[in-house]
């Protein structure tokens, strides 16, 4: 079965640079979520989109923004990168318009390293 | 915000032993999810629980959604080497809040 696709898998940036992470949800899923996971930590919810509209917002820094496009893929844009932004970034997707809508399936993640 | 207390933090067991871990919360959740994560990879969904009292199995894994909706446990029977990894519980509260609340994880280590 098709899974969530994320690109790139690894990204190295310098401080103050910008980064764009991409997420392609499971086909027919209408909702995407972004999470950040620091070393040895649990995933922390950043933001979600349902039908291309922002649905919920978690602990996303003001330097970060995201959007969902007409084909349901999503991009997380990160500006003025800081050393503390180094982490694994996961995208998850779900189908809200159906039964058991809260089941989120995660992608393989993007490892961002800020030097 | 909401917090999940997951225990134990780590487990050192022998191959073939049974494993039990649990999560508790002071808040009610509508859905409990159990994930397994290997180093550098994304969490993989193991079991999803949608109703209070629900008991669900997936092969050697069994999980239950507590009656109070504030807790859940995961059991693994007859552990094998590929069970090594970090297991996370996650709760979904709904009501417009999309993000999952995760426990801190249980690190399972299997000694040969």
Short mmCIF file of C-alpha atoms in Angstrom, two decimals, chain B residues 61-108:
data_model
loop_
_atom_site.label_atom_id
_atom_site.label_comp_id
_atom_site.label_asym_id
_atom_site.label_seq_id
_atom_site.Cartn_x
_atom_site.Cartn_y
_atom_site.Cartn_z
CA UNK B 61 0.41 -7.43 19.93
CA UNK B 62 -2.63 -6.71 22.08
CA UNK B 63 -3.78 -3.28 23.22
CA UNK B 64 -6.70 -1.99 25.24
CA UNK B 65 -8.47 1.36 25.52
CA UNK B 66 -9.16 1.95 29.22
CA UNK B 67 -12.75 2.26 30.42
CA UNK B 68 -12.08 5.71 31.86
CA UNK B 69 -10.61 6.82 28.48
CA UNK B 70 -7.55 8.01 30.37
CA UNK B 71 -5.28 5.02 29.87
CA UNK B 72 -4.16 2.30 27.51
CA UNK B 73 -1.79 -0.64 27.56
CA UNK B 74 0.15 -2.58 24.94
CA UNK B 75 1.28 -6.17 25.39
CA UNK B 76 3.74 -8.02 23.17
CA UNK B 77 3.85 -11.78 23.54
CA UNK B 78 6.86 -14.02 22.86
CA UNK B 79 9.21 -11.19 21.93
CA UNK B 80 11.59 -11.61 19.00
CA UNK B 81 14.72 -9.62 18.05
CA UNK B 82 12.88 -7.46 15.50
CA UNK B 83 10.64 -6.13 18.29
CA UNK B 84 13.55 -3.93 19.40
CA UNK B 85 12.72 -0.25 19.08
CA UNK B 86 10.89 2.59 20.74
CA UNK B 87 7.17 2.22 21.34
CA UNK B 88 5.03 5.34 21.64
CA UNK B 89 1.48 5.71 22.80
CA UNK B 90 -0.43 8.65 21.36
CA UNK B 91 -3.80 10.11 22.24
CA UNK B 92 -6.21 12.06 20.09
CA UNK B 93 -8.66 14.28 21.92
CA UNK B 94 -10.65 15.68 18.99
CA UNK B 95 -12.82 18.75 19.35
CA UNK B 96 -10.83 20.66 16.76
CA UNK B 97 -7.47 19.67 18.20
CA UNK B 98 -5.74 17.73 15.44
CA UNK B 99 -2.37 17.01 16.93
CA UNK B 100 -1.59 13.76 18.64
CA UNK B 101 -0.23 13.90 22.19
CA UNK B 102 2.60 11.42 22.52
CA UNK B 103 4.02 9.60 25.50
CA UNK B 104 7.78 9.78 26.07
CA UNK B 105 8.24 6.29 24.66
CA UNK B 106 9.30 2.87 25.92
CA UNK B 107 12.68 1.70 24.68
CA UNK B 108 12.57 -2.09 24.25
#
